[in-house]
XYZ file of C-alpha atoms in Angstrom:
780
model
C -106.198 35.114 -23.463
C -102.476 34.604 -22.854
C -102.386 31.418 -24.957
C -100.330 28.291 -24.272
C -96.900 28.344 -22.689
C -93.879 26.931 -24.485
C -93.915 23.932 -22.160
C -97.553 23.197 -22.965
C -96.880 23.499 -26.691
C -94.071 20.926 -26.486
C -96.488 18.306 -25.112
C -99.543 19.105 -27.269
C -100.766 17.280 -30.368
C -99.601 18.973 -33.584
C -101.708 19.797 -36.641
C -100.167 17.187 -38.939
C -102.282 16.617 -42.031
C -101.217 14.131 -44.718
C -101.126 15.769 -48.139
C -103.049 13.759 -50.724
C -102.808 15.636 -53.981
C -103.064 12.369 -55.958
C -101.444 8.951 -56.100
C -97.897 8.579 -54.813
C -95.069 8.460 -57.344
C -94.604 4.746 -56.668
C -98.297 4.097 -57.288
C -98.127 6.088 -60.541
C -95.210 3.965 -61.776
C -96.873 0.689 -60.787
C -100.144 1.651 -62.501
C -98.408 2.507 -65.783
C -95.751 -0.226 -65.866
C -97.362 -3.341 -64.420
C -100.162 -3.822 -66.958
C -101.343 -6.843 -68.904
C -100.384 -5.101 -72.133
C -96.803 -4.517 -70.967
C -96.525 -8.098 -69.703
C -97.453 -9.625 -73.065
C -95.432 -7.231 -75.216
C -92.463 -7.363 -72.825
C -92.300 -11.179 -72.907
C -92.394 -11.226 -76.721
C -89.778 -8.467 -76.862
C -87.409 -10.538 -74.717
C -87.912 -13.565 -77.008
C -86.924 -11.545 -80.083
C -83.895 -10.000 -78.348
C -82.724 -13.467 -77.308
C -83.500 -15.531 -80.433
C -84.009 -13.022 -83.256
C -82.536 -9.900 -84.853
C -82.686 -6.433 -83.294
C -84.513 -5.101 -86.372
C -87.450 -7.322 -85.432
C -87.662 -5.930 -81.885
C -88.697 -2.350 -82.694
C -92.282 -3.072 -81.612
C -91.070 -3.024 -77.979
C -90.449 0.715 -78.160
C -94.229 1.233 -78.238
C -94.477 -0.341 -74.784
C -91.773 1.949 -73.379
C -93.293 5.086 -74.932
C -96.772 4.261 -73.653
C -95.575 3.785 -70.066
C -93.429 6.943 -70.121
C -96.253 9.158 -71.421
C -98.628 7.992 -68.692
C -96.021 8.367 -65.915
C -94.792 11.816 -67.009
C -98.289 13.276 -67.445
C -99.628 12.103 -64.100
C -96.420 13.125 -62.312
C -96.683 16.635 -63.803
C -100.270 16.890 -62.561
C -99.255 15.669 -59.097
C -96.379 18.147 -58.885
C -98.641 21.043 -59.904
C -101.188 20.115 -57.242
C -98.479 19.793 -54.582
C -97.257 23.291 -55.463
C -100.824 24.618 -55.258
C -101.218 23.003 -51.841
C -98.086 24.767 -50.571
C -99.238 28.112 -51.969
C -102.578 27.692 -50.194
C -100.900 27.183 -46.808
C -101.239 30.712 -45.441
C -99.614 31.300 -42.012
C -101.749 31.104 -38.875
C -101.608 33.770 -36.133
C -101.539 32.293 -32.618
C -100.837 33.719 -29.177
C -98.279 31.918 -27.020
C -96.703 33.117 -23.787
C -98.753 36.317 -24.206
C -97.152 37.172 -27.575
C -98.699 36.967 -31.055
C -96.761 35.059 -33.672
C -97.318 33.705 -37.191
C -96.770 29.979 -37.735
C -97.090 27.534 -40.635
C -100.235 25.402 -40.276
C -98.387 22.228 -39.250
C -96.958 23.960 -36.164
C -100.382 24.745 -34.669
C -101.130 22.492 -31.673
C -104.193 21.353 -29.756
C -105.243 24.088 -27.301
C -103.568 26.942 -29.221
C -105.256 30.355 -29.048
C -105.798 31.213 -32.722
C -106.425 34.872 -33.617
C -108.725 35.792 -36.493
C -109.162 38.848 -38.682
C -110.954 39.491 -42.004
C -109.773 37.063 -44.665
C -108.158 34.580 -42.263
C -108.802 30.932 -43.074
C -109.623 28.408 -40.338
C -107.409 25.342 -40.624
C -108.480 23.635 -37.369
C -111.734 23.274 -35.423
C -112.257 25.247 -32.233
C -114.420 27.149 -29.773
C -114.733 30.937 -29.907
C -113.450 32.673 -26.755
C -113.526 36.275 -27.999
C -115.633 38.003 -30.658
C -115.403 41.591 -31.803
C -118.106 41.460 -34.490
C -116.564 38.210 -35.765
C -118.370 36.813 -38.825
C -117.451 33.504 -40.421
C -118.161 32.503 -44.026
C -119.078 28.801 -43.997
C -120.082 28.612 -47.673
C -117.328 26.110 -48.459
C -118.854 23.821 -45.826
C -122.579 24.427 -46.167
C -123.062 26.317 -49.447
C -124.851 29.098 -47.510
C -123.736 32.462 -48.898
C -124.518 34.565 -45.780
C -121.761 34.854 -43.143
C -122.527 33.638 -39.610
C -122.070 35.875 -36.570
C -120.000 34.071 -33.907
C -120.097 34.703 -30.171
C -117.978 33.225 -27.348
C -118.880 29.573 -26.882
C -119.797 29.021 -30.545
C -118.065 26.276 -32.524
C -116.022 27.072 -35.641
C -114.962 24.491 -38.233
C -111.939 24.133 -40.462
C -112.642 24.984 -44.081
C -114.408 28.272 -43.238
C -112.868 31.756 -43.090
C -113.408 35.097 -41.363
C -115.011 37.859 -43.418
C -115.656 40.613 -40.890
C -114.688 41.655 -37.389
C -112.033 39.934 -35.322
C -111.832 37.344 -32.601
C -110.053 34.339 -31.194
C -110.755 30.652 -30.692
C -109.122 27.751 -28.906
C -108.148 24.820 -31.159
C -110.145 21.784 -30.043
C -109.511 19.463 -32.999
C -106.331 19.435 -35.073
C -104.738 17.215 -37.720
C -106.877 14.323 -38.932
C -109.535 15.092 -36.277
C -110.479 18.421 -37.889
C -113.772 18.538 -39.791
C -112.391 19.420 -43.242
C -109.691 16.755 -42.975
C -112.170 14.071 -41.887
C -114.375 14.913 -44.858
C -111.383 14.699 -47.183
C -110.458 11.329 -45.639
C -113.798 9.924 -46.828
C -112.812 10.818 -50.357
C -109.105 10.013 -50.080
C -109.200 6.723 -52.000
C -107.837 7.488 -55.468
C -109.902 6.270 -58.424
C -109.575 6.640 -62.168
C -112.228 8.346 -64.248
C -114.541 5.952 -66.059
C -113.394 5.458 -69.651
C -115.390 3.435 -72.171
C -112.481 3.823 -74.574
C -109.891 2.627 -72.046
C -112.127 -0.202 -70.874
C -112.827 -1.235 -74.470
C -109.123 -1.373 -75.346
C -108.400 -3.210 -72.087
C -111.089 -5.784 -72.854
C -109.731 -6.249 -76.374
C -106.284 -6.937 -74.955
C -107.719 -9.267 -72.305
C -109.651 -11.356 -74.814
C -106.799 -11.341 -77.320
C -104.426 -12.458 -74.568
C -106.592 -15.522 -74.006
C -106.575 -16.121 -77.779
C -102.808 -15.699 -77.854
C -102.276 -18.799 -75.714
C -103.889 -21.412 -78.022
C -103.231 -19.561 -81.279
C -99.656 -18.786 -80.227
C -99.028 -22.424 -79.351
C -100.506 -23.549 -82.676
C -98.519 -20.924 -84.565
C -95.260 -21.763 -82.789
C -95.737 -25.489 -83.550
C -96.364 -24.779 -87.249
C -93.322 -22.503 -87.523
C -91.037 -25.061 -85.838
C -92.414 -27.817 -88.085
C -91.714 -25.842 -91.275
C -88.312 -24.394 -90.413
C -85.051 -26.041 -89.447
C -83.941 -22.653 -88.035
C -85.237 -22.174 -84.464
C -84.612 -18.411 -84.633
C -86.732 -18.070 -87.801
C -89.531 -20.112 -86.250
C -89.626 -17.967 -83.078
C -89.518 -14.776 -85.187
C -92.466 -15.938 -87.275
C -94.492 -16.902 -84.208
C -93.789 -13.575 -82.500
C -94.727 -11.711 -85.692
C -98.188 -13.245 -85.623
C -98.720 -12.798 -81.899
C -97.486 -9.163 -81.747
C -99.608 -8.182 -84.738
C -102.702 -9.515 -82.945
C -102.191 -7.051 -80.075
C -103.309 -3.454 -80.828
C -100.261 -2.022 -79.052
C -100.265 1.093 -81.217
C -103.831 1.887 -80.159
C -102.756 2.036 -76.515
C -99.909 4.386 -77.421
C -102.016 6.538 -79.750
C -104.719 6.885 -77.117
C -102.120 8.008 -74.571
C -100.591 10.494 -77.031
C -103.970 11.965 -78.003
C -104.968 12.275 -74.343
C -101.594 13.833 -73.468
C -101.827 16.386 -76.289
C -105.324 17.250 -75.074
C -103.924 17.738 -71.574
C -101.211 20.073 -72.904
C -103.710 22.107 -74.910
C -105.973 22.497 -71.894
C -102.949 23.336 -69.744
C -102.357 26.404 -71.904
C -105.832 27.524 -70.847
C -104.931 27.102 -67.168
C -106.842 23.839 -66.938
C -105.106 20.994 -65.129
C -106.167 17.465 -66.120
C -105.042 15.016 -63.464
C -105.944 11.801 -65.292
C -105.598 11.160 -69.031
C -108.926 9.254 -69.309
C -110.703 12.319 -67.903
C -110.349 13.821 -71.386
C -112.774 11.163 -72.634
C -115.176 11.826 -69.785
C -115.372 15.442 -70.927
C -116.723 14.328 -74.284
C -119.439 12.061 -72.879
C -120.958 14.428 -70.305
C -124.666 15.092 -70.830
C -125.524 16.547 -67.389
C -123.454 19.284 -65.741
C -124.138 19.991 -62.061
C -123.017 23.475 -61.063
C -122.569 24.854 -57.576
C -123.830 28.450 -57.621
C -121.366 29.872 -55.113
C -117.932 30.202 -56.679
C -118.968 28.794 -60.061
C -121.782 30.926 -61.458
C -121.152 33.758 -59.012
C -117.914 35.529 -58.181
C -116.924 36.867 -54.787
C -118.731 39.914 -53.453
C -121.977 41.622 -54.422
C -123.135 44.352 -56.806
C -125.397 47.276 -55.982
C -128.470 46.703 -58.125
C -131.087 49.430 -57.537
C -131.810 52.285 -55.169
C -135.572 52.876 -54.868
C -136.341 56.197 -53.085
C -139.514 56.262 -50.997
C -139.104 59.947 -50.060
C -138.094 62.336 -52.840
C -137.233 65.119 -50.369
C -134.448 63.178 -48.586
C -130.740 62.996 -49.600
C -130.903 59.271 -50.319
C -127.732 58.853 -52.389
C -125.659 61.121 -50.158
C -126.713 59.243 -47.031
C -126.051 55.870 -48.677
C -122.565 56.950 -49.802
C -121.753 58.358 -46.367
C -122.871 55.192 -44.567
C -120.864 52.899 -46.867
C -117.687 54.924 -46.364
C -118.085 55.398 -42.618
C -116.929 51.847 -41.783
C -113.151 51.421 -41.834
C -113.599 47.637 -42.201
C -116.431 47.448 -44.764
C -118.296 44.179 -45.208
C -119.456 42.846 -48.586
C -122.562 45.087 -48.576
C -120.599 48.260 -47.885
C -118.027 47.320 -50.520
C -120.758 46.900 -53.129
C -122.101 50.391 -52.359
C -118.576 51.846 -52.320
C -118.026 50.554 -55.846
C -120.674 53.050 -57.016
C -120.040 55.684 -54.334
C -116.284 55.562 -53.646
C -116.225 58.536 -51.230
C -118.411 60.358 -48.721
C -120.160 63.556 -49.827
C -118.704 66.828 -48.595
C -119.871 67.726 -45.109
C -121.009 64.212 -44.209
C -118.630 63.371 -41.393
C -119.645 60.630 -38.966
C -119.531 61.587 -35.278
C -120.675 58.157 -34.138
C -120.873 54.786 -35.915
C -122.424 51.395 -35.236
C -120.773 48.685 -37.428
C -122.883 46.009 -39.003
C -123.309 42.640 -37.273
C -125.298 39.578 -38.277
C -127.000 39.540 -34.884
C -128.165 43.160 -35.121
C -128.792 43.063 -38.918
C -128.157 46.783 -39.377
C -125.401 49.368 -39.268
C -125.642 53.101 -38.700
C -123.898 56.431 -38.235
C -124.682 59.879 -36.913
C -123.688 62.626 -39.346
C -124.367 65.609 -37.065
C -126.477 68.228 -38.855
C -127.527 65.639 -41.460
C -128.962 63.371 -38.800
C -128.517 59.708 -37.899
C -128.990 57.072 -40.583
C -129.217 53.290 -40.509
C -129.045 50.632 -43.215
C -130.261 47.103 -42.569
C -132.812 44.343 -42.946
C -136.364 45.622 -43.619
C -137.920 42.998 -41.336
C -135.859 44.431 -38.458
C -136.121 48.151 -39.192
C -139.720 48.314 -40.443
C -143.043 47.231 -39.075
C -145.134 44.703 -40.991
C -147.763 47.343 -41.762
C -145.239 49.647 -43.413
C -145.538 50.036 -47.203
C -141.774 49.648 -47.520
C -141.941 46.324 -45.666
C -144.402 44.862 -48.177
C -142.441 46.233 -51.141
C -139.239 44.786 -49.705
C -140.878 41.358 -49.360
C -141.883 41.471 -53.024
C -138.330 42.345 -54.077
C -136.840 39.636 -51.838
C -139.012 37.019 -53.552
C -137.020 37.659 -56.753
C -133.831 36.544 -54.997
C -132.418 40.020 -54.470
C -130.937 41.039 -51.132
C -133.025 43.988 -49.899
C -131.943 46.636 -47.375
C -133.884 49.533 -45.920
C -132.231 52.968 -45.657
C -133.779 54.862 -42.764
C -133.331 58.166 -40.968
C -133.585 57.756 -37.217
C -133.015 59.452 -33.926
C -130.052 59.242 -31.516
C -127.932 56.066 -31.951
C -126.592 56.073 -28.386
C -129.447 53.985 -27.062
C -128.577 51.014 -29.278
C -124.759 50.922 -29.261
C -124.639 48.372 -26.415
C -124.917 45.634 -29.021
C -121.989 46.942 -31.027
C -119.045 44.598 -31.560
C -116.705 44.720 -28.641
C -119.525 45.010 -26.132
C -119.929 42.723 -23.190
C -121.567 39.955 -25.192
C -124.601 38.927 -27.153
C -127.861 40.551 -26.285
C -131.029 38.570 -25.769
C -132.413 39.906 -29.050
C -131.171 42.226 -31.770
C -131.848 45.800 -30.768
C -133.461 48.183 -33.282
C -133.894 51.927 -33.483
C -137.086 53.278 -31.968
C -139.675 52.634 -34.675
C -141.535 55.836 -33.860
C -138.424 57.825 -34.774
C -137.467 55.703 -37.807
C -138.348 56.985 -41.252
C -137.707 54.667 -44.214
C -136.527 56.799 -47.139
C -135.364 54.162 -49.644
C -135.011 50.464 -50.419
C -131.672 49.216 -51.693
C -131.273 45.932 -53.618
C -128.037 44.027 -54.075
C -127.357 40.984 -56.180
C -124.620 38.420 -56.034
C -121.927 39.111 -58.594
C -122.387 36.840 -61.595
C -119.288 35.794 -63.464
C -119.127 37.792 -66.710
C -118.530 34.650 -68.752
C -121.327 32.577 -67.182
C -124.117 33.518 -69.623
C -122.118 32.708 -72.756
C -120.803 29.475 -71.261
C -124.270 28.226 -70.311
C -125.530 29.099 -73.796
C -122.753 26.913 -75.245
C -123.838 23.929 -73.156
C -127.452 24.449 -74.222
C -126.388 24.334 -77.889
C -124.387 21.169 -77.260
C -127.300 19.361 -75.628
C -125.742 19.307 -72.155
C -128.347 19.719 -69.404
C -127.333 22.096 -66.604
C -128.453 21.573 -63.001
C -127.774 24.370 -60.504
C -127.272 22.919 -57.021
C -126.655 25.208 -54.070
C -126.867 25.377 -50.310
C -128.249 28.933 -50.582
C -131.950 29.786 -50.303
C -134.034 28.692 -53.334
C -135.223 32.222 -54.197
C -131.670 33.524 -54.489
C -130.616 30.528 -56.574
C -133.666 30.921 -58.839
C -132.883 34.607 -59.377
C -129.348 33.786 -60.508
C -130.564 30.950 -62.758
C -133.285 33.104 -64.322
C -130.845 35.927 -64.966
C -128.554 33.493 -66.773
C -131.348 32.139 -68.970
C -131.354 28.593 -67.581
C -134.555 26.823 -68.740
C -137.139 26.622 -65.926
C -134.699 28.539 -63.726
C -137.561 30.306 -61.958
C -138.848 26.989 -60.557
C -136.362 26.394 -57.760
C -136.869 23.296 -55.639
C -136.220 23.455 -51.900
C -134.084 20.369 -51.264
C -135.452 20.095 -47.733
C -138.702 18.861 -49.284
C -137.073 16.098 -51.354
C -137.572 12.405 -50.499
C -134.768 10.791 -48.534
C -135.685 7.149 -48.994
C -137.042 6.984 -52.562
C -134.186 7.128 -55.123
C -136.528 6.669 -58.097
C -138.728 9.588 -57.047
C -135.632 11.717 -56.450
C -134.278 10.851 -59.904
C -137.616 11.826 -61.479
C -137.614 15.207 -59.703
C -134.014 15.813 -60.798
C -134.881 15.021 -64.406
C -137.821 17.443 -64.376
C -136.168 20.396 -62.599
C -132.986 22.394 -63.085
C -132.529 24.535 -59.955
C -132.218 23.351 -56.354
C -131.615 25.323 -53.152
C -130.818 24.397 -49.543
C -128.959 21.295 -50.742
C -126.821 19.573 -48.112
C -123.449 17.943 -48.933
C -125.040 14.507 -48.443
C -127.840 15.397 -50.870
C -125.349 16.549 -53.505
C -123.910 13.054 -53.417
C -127.410 11.559 -53.688
C -128.152 13.829 -56.664
C -125.145 12.509 -58.569
C -126.077 8.891 -57.889
C -129.721 9.460 -58.850
C -128.797 11.093 -62.153
C -126.377 8.269 -62.946
C -129.156 5.742 -62.283
C -131.059 7.342 -65.173
C -128.150 6.641 -67.548
C -126.668 10.141 -67.451
C -122.955 10.892 -67.578
C -122.606 13.468 -64.813
C -119.987 16.176 -64.387
C -119.901 18.100 -61.104
C -118.196 21.407 -60.413
C -117.372 22.683 -56.955
C -114.888 24.568 -54.843
C -115.810 23.842 -51.234
C -115.247 21.044 -48.776
C -118.993 20.377 -48.977
C -118.542 19.396 -52.640
C -115.821 16.772 -52.095
C -117.918 13.612 -51.888
C -120.145 14.585 -54.813
C -117.084 15.400 -56.938
C -115.644 11.989 -56.143
C -118.829 10.112 -57.079
C -119.447 12.055 -60.307
C -118.269 10.633 -63.618
C -116.148 13.761 -63.913
C -115.198 16.067 -61.041
C -114.203 19.653 -61.892
C -112.694 21.805 -59.126
C -111.887 25.505 -59.008
C -108.236 26.435 -58.446
C -109.161 28.762 -55.568
C -111.218 26.032 -53.902
C -110.263 23.849 -50.981
C -107.290 21.457 -51.323
C -109.636 18.520 -50.726
C -111.716 19.291 -53.821
C -108.633 19.690 -55.991
C -107.269 16.372 -54.757
C -110.320 14.326 -55.771
C -111.309 16.165 -58.977
C -110.076 14.936 -62.356
C -109.991 18.487 -63.754
C -108.898 21.677 -61.960
C -109.616 25.133 -63.435
C -106.501 26.863 -62.133
C -107.624 30.408 -63.023
C -111.211 29.830 -61.772
C -112.616 30.804 -65.182
C -115.980 29.192 -65.829
C -115.516 30.054 -69.531
C -112.781 27.406 -69.757
C -115.359 24.599 -69.538
C -116.487 24.797 -73.211
C -112.853 24.384 -74.277
C -112.570 21.452 -71.893
C -115.621 19.724 -73.382
C -114.556 20.569 -76.942
C -111.112 19.078 -76.396
C -112.626 15.906 -74.990
C -114.902 15.509 -77.988
C -112.037 16.090 -80.409
C -109.894 13.432 -78.770
C -112.621 10.822 -78.456
C -114.062 11.204 -81.969
C -110.619 10.952 -83.541
C -109.499 8.019 -81.409
C -112.629 6.170 -82.463
C -111.775 6.973 -86.075
C -108.245 5.551 -85.902
C -109.267 2.584 -83.745
C -110.639 1.003 -86.909
C -107.112 0.957 -88.329
C -105.564 -0.692 -85.284
C -108.242 -3.334 -84.829
C -108.226 -4.202 -88.535
C -104.607 -5.198 -87.913
C -105.645 -7.295 -84.932
C -108.244 -9.253 -86.877
C -106.117 -9.913 -89.949
C -103.374 -11.139 -87.596
C -105.809 -13.525 -85.851
C -107.020 -14.935 -89.187
C -103.473 -15.264 -90.562
C -102.271 -16.982 -87.384
C -105.121 -19.491 -87.508
C -104.604 -20.189 -91.209
C -100.843 -20.673 -90.964
C -101.249 -22.852 -87.870
C -103.952 -25.068 -89.385
C -102.346 -25.304 -92.846
C -98.838 -25.778 -91.433
C -97.331 -22.874 -93.386
C -94.670 -20.337 -92.535
C -96.055 -16.990 -91.313
C -96.319 -14.649 -94.346
C -94.249 -11.820 -92.859
C -91.655 -11.053 -90.144
C -91.981 -8.556 -87.261
C -89.941 -5.950 -89.162
C -92.366 -6.216 -92.110
C -95.241 -5.630 -89.735
C -93.405 -2.634 -88.243
C -92.958 -1.040 -91.702
C -96.538 -1.572 -92.892
C -98.075 -0.597 -89.572
C -96.025 2.600 -89.426
C -97.161 3.714 -92.897
C -100.813 2.629 -92.792
C -101.586 3.037 -89.108
C -98.988 4.672 -86.855
C -97.985 7.841 -88.737
C -101.388 8.661 -90.328
C -103.233 7.798 -87.111
C -101.105 10.338 -85.248
C -102.276 13.147 -87.534
C -105.864 11.922 -87.737
C -106.082 11.636 -83.939
C -105.061 15.270 -83.482
C -107.271 16.771 -86.202
C -110.041 19.206 -85.195
C -113.592 17.870 -85.037
C -116.911 18.911 -83.498
C -118.467 15.427 -83.379
C -120.313 14.708 -80.168
C -119.335 11.487 -78.413
C -121.818 8.635 -78.680
C -122.035 5.428 -76.665
C -121.292 2.144 -78.417
C -117.651 2.735 -79.319
C -116.735 -0.967 -79.450
C -119.597 -2.224 -81.718
C -119.061 0.603 -84.219
C -115.355 -0.117 -84.505
C -115.893 -3.865 -84.835
C -118.339 -3.392 -87.724
C -115.408 -1.976 -89.688
C -112.471 -3.947 -88.289
C -113.860 -7.503 -88.594
C -114.770 -7.544 -92.323
C -111.731 -5.443 -93.274
C -109.393 -7.670 -91.255
C -110.749 -10.908 -92.755
C -110.454 -9.604 -96.331
C -106.916 -8.269 -95.727
C -105.846 -11.655 -94.334
C -107.293 -13.482 -97.346
C -105.463 -11.159 -99.745
C -102.152 -11.565 -97.912
C -102.402 -15.350 -97.724
C -103.387 -15.647 -101.384
C -100.472 -13.424 -102.470
C -98.078 -15.437 -100.294
C -99.362 -18.695 -101.840
C -99.170 -17.360 -105.439
C -95.588 -16.129 -104.927
C -94.375 -19.445 -103.505
C -92.450 -21.762 -105.813
C -89.641 -24.282 -105.635
C -87.134 -21.610 -106.639
C -88.389 -18.687 -104.522
C -86.958 -17.819 -101.117
C -88.986 -17.196 -97.959
C -88.148 -13.464 -98.076
C -89.339 -13.238 -101.703
C -92.640 -14.908 -100.829
C -93.023 -12.643 -97.819
C -92.288 -9.530 -99.904
C -95.281 -10.312 -102.163
C -97.407 -10.783 -99.068
C -96.138 -7.467 -97.630
C -97.120 -5.656 -100.840
C -100.638 -7.069 -100.566
C -100.739 -6.247 -96.857
C -99.732 -2.630 -97.457
C -102.173 -2.038 -100.321
C -105.193 -3.512 -98.524
C -104.544 -1.756 -95.209
C -103.693 1.473 -97.099
C -107.176 1.298 -98.621
C -108.687 0.921 -95.162
C -106.751 4.096 -94.271
C -108.317 5.894 -97.253
C -111.800 4.887 -96.070
C -111.166 5.931 -92.469
C -109.612 9.277 -93.460
C -112.739 10.467 -95.289
C -113.827 13.155 -95.943
C -110.657 13.522 -98.013
C -109.700 17.165 -97.458
C -106.509 18.404 -99.084
C -104.273 17.630 -96.135
C -105.710 14.115 -95.780
C -105.081 13.451 -99.489
C -101.470 14.572 -98.970
C -101.213 12.351 -95.883
C -102.438 9.104 -97.474
C -100.591 9.851 -100.717
C -97.280 10.372 -98.926
C -97.655 7.000 -97.181
C -97.891 5.283 -100.600
C -94.825 7.187 -101.807
C -92.842 6.150 -98.739
C -93.695 2.473 -99.248
C -92.644 2.683 -102.892
C -89.366 4.262 -101.731
C -88.842 1.403 -99.257
C -89.128 -1.090 -102.158
C -86.834 0.972 -104.386
C -83.967 1.942 -102.026
C -81.439 -0.870 -101.435
C -80.531 0.237 -97.905
C -84.152 0.295 -96.782
C -84.851 -3.015 -98.547
C -82.006 -4.609 -96.621
C -83.131 -3.134 -93.294
C -86.670 -4.494 -93.714
C -85.673 -7.743 -95.519
C -87.621 -6.916 -98.716
C -86.718 -8.979 -101.804
C -89.073 -8.427 -104.786
C -88.999 -11.614 -106.860
C -90.192 -10.254 -110.202
C -92.786 -8.149 -111.964
C -95.237 -11.001 -112.456
C -95.413 -11.981 -108.791
C -95.616 -8.397 -107.591
C -98.323 -7.484 -110.144
C -100.331 -10.513 -109.019
C -100.166 -9.186 -105.462
C -101.337 -5.765 -106.722
C -104.284 -7.338 -108.592
C -105.333 -9.401 -105.588
C -105.139 -6.262 -103.443
C -107.374 -4.305 -105.871
C -110.083 -6.958 -105.645
C -109.704 -7.029 -101.864
C -110.022 -3.212 -101.671
C -113.271 -3.314 -103.634
C -114.584 -6.058 -101.347
C -113.703 -4.049 -98.221
C -115.510 -0.975 -99.603
C -118.679 -2.969 -100.222
C -118.492 -4.654 -96.816
C -118.096 -1.451 -94.793
C -120.819 0.276 -96.803
C -123.189 -2.553 -96.008
C -122.193 -2.399 -92.355
C -122.980 1.333 -92.379
C -119.942 2.263 -90.299
C -118.594 5.035 -92.507
C -120.262 8.069 -94.040
C -119.744 8.508 -97.752
């Protein structure tokens, strides 16, 4: 018990644990900079800077903004998690050279004598060498709510913590050998949340990139053939190629995700990955761990059921709870209702509670000796109180028997601090034990749990309660919270291990599961996903890490283990379960609005593809320059899409994002391209300049895409009318103001040509309306 010497410490292995709060800063930069999108846009940007005018290169700023938003947001999340990890590093008390000292966790070494008291967290594995009523809470490892009594020779694991008594253990595994660290290592590989939206945009860019090669070559050849000016030819080719790429959609998606992250941050919710916002909107099954999620720490005194009306039941209960100077969770629950001992009830002898004995007691002199403990230990099976206690326990309540007994001196040999564990828990002499009351306690349910679960029920999200605790206790909590079929708890020990289909069927048909192991939690997630569900998993313990990693969306509690926070996409920093509805609501807002504005961006892509093919095949000059595209896109897509993407909405996310968007974008894009090309052809004459012809085409391009904006913005509330109306006013101002006309190379050629473009655009707008109505993509 003297601990290691300084010389031994110098040669021992240290507790060095790599901190993995998320990707490294270098990995964050690489992931956001070295993308296919940035490669294509960057190459075109360089071409314009070398051969064209700076006014035509403004599209490159989108690439820079998109990369910066992704880098800054993920770096902020990483920094927050690193700070949380440091805060969680409580000092460890060790004994060295016979003296106790507090050390940071990384200075603990193999073989150190680690001292434990109530509330101390175990950061390394070890073997107990001294126990004075030491009880360890292993719920973060096993999900079991009851603390475990530890005796010398017992093993203790990192990730657990002491809740009662005191003791000491020798560190046998430190650093990456410790249990909690090894478990975290399994889940250390960083992965992004699944995103149908992100994958859809990425696939668009991938396919368009392959189209860019042949179409770009054809377009470049046609521009060089029709222009003696190499710079003009390159500018025209780049205009067509850049317009094909929905670069604004990538930026708008990042902005909408980032704004969602900021909004959730104000509610103490940390989103580590931007695409996780989308995952929130698609979740249809939410797996909840009972301990730490539905229940808070500690217990509540539920009922006191007197069996003898002539005994001072409440006085004895209050005196017993206040007799222990280091009260456990049971005593604390009773103290909450009885904060002090009654007058005259002074304990002359006490026996503290231990898990091995399963009872505690005290002698109050003239009032007699009283004990409080497990009915199956204190009462015989033929006792009426025993049968009543069994009935109460079946409801999930924790039941204790309050008994008056004889002299406690005959049973104190098993008290903490004695010579060691006895062969069996000793009990008071049953002939002298009189049961006077039954006491029930219930785990403390979070005050916001009921309302939060009701929200998910209204939203069509199925809740599954998964816990390592006994099924009866889990069922009692679920029933009290109104979870459908909550009374039918399934004991996970009876579930099939080698039949995934049967397991998935059981999971679909039941909502509450007890005695679930960490490995089974992972199997549950996989089985639910095999049925087509989008699964979110909440957890706070080391035992939840692997399931959180495999879930479509992992949600960790801020007070949970560092390993869970490292692998989860969302961390509830204030541990408030009530934050989850806001999390889901924010995800749905972002996704529904991004889908809405995606139609605008992809309409641009398809009219650019059609225009590029037409100009290449017909051997014409491209009908507008990059700066024209920048102006029109800003007024019909960029600025309005920003406001539309951030508008409130309660739409639930639906699968099939890509097909729905294409049913709008393809017909609208083809019609817009036809209108632009026709206006460009009508404006062309022997006396007109290229800029005059392009100005007519730009007018047609603005009016047709502005009409698509009107259709997408419906229903036209007052602020949406103001939004689309102001875009038309700004375009008219660009045509009217000489400085702006010069900046964007606009040269109206005359009223006749411009009115022809307006007429063509009106016919095109009517055609687009009919086409999208037939496609059924927009609600009237």
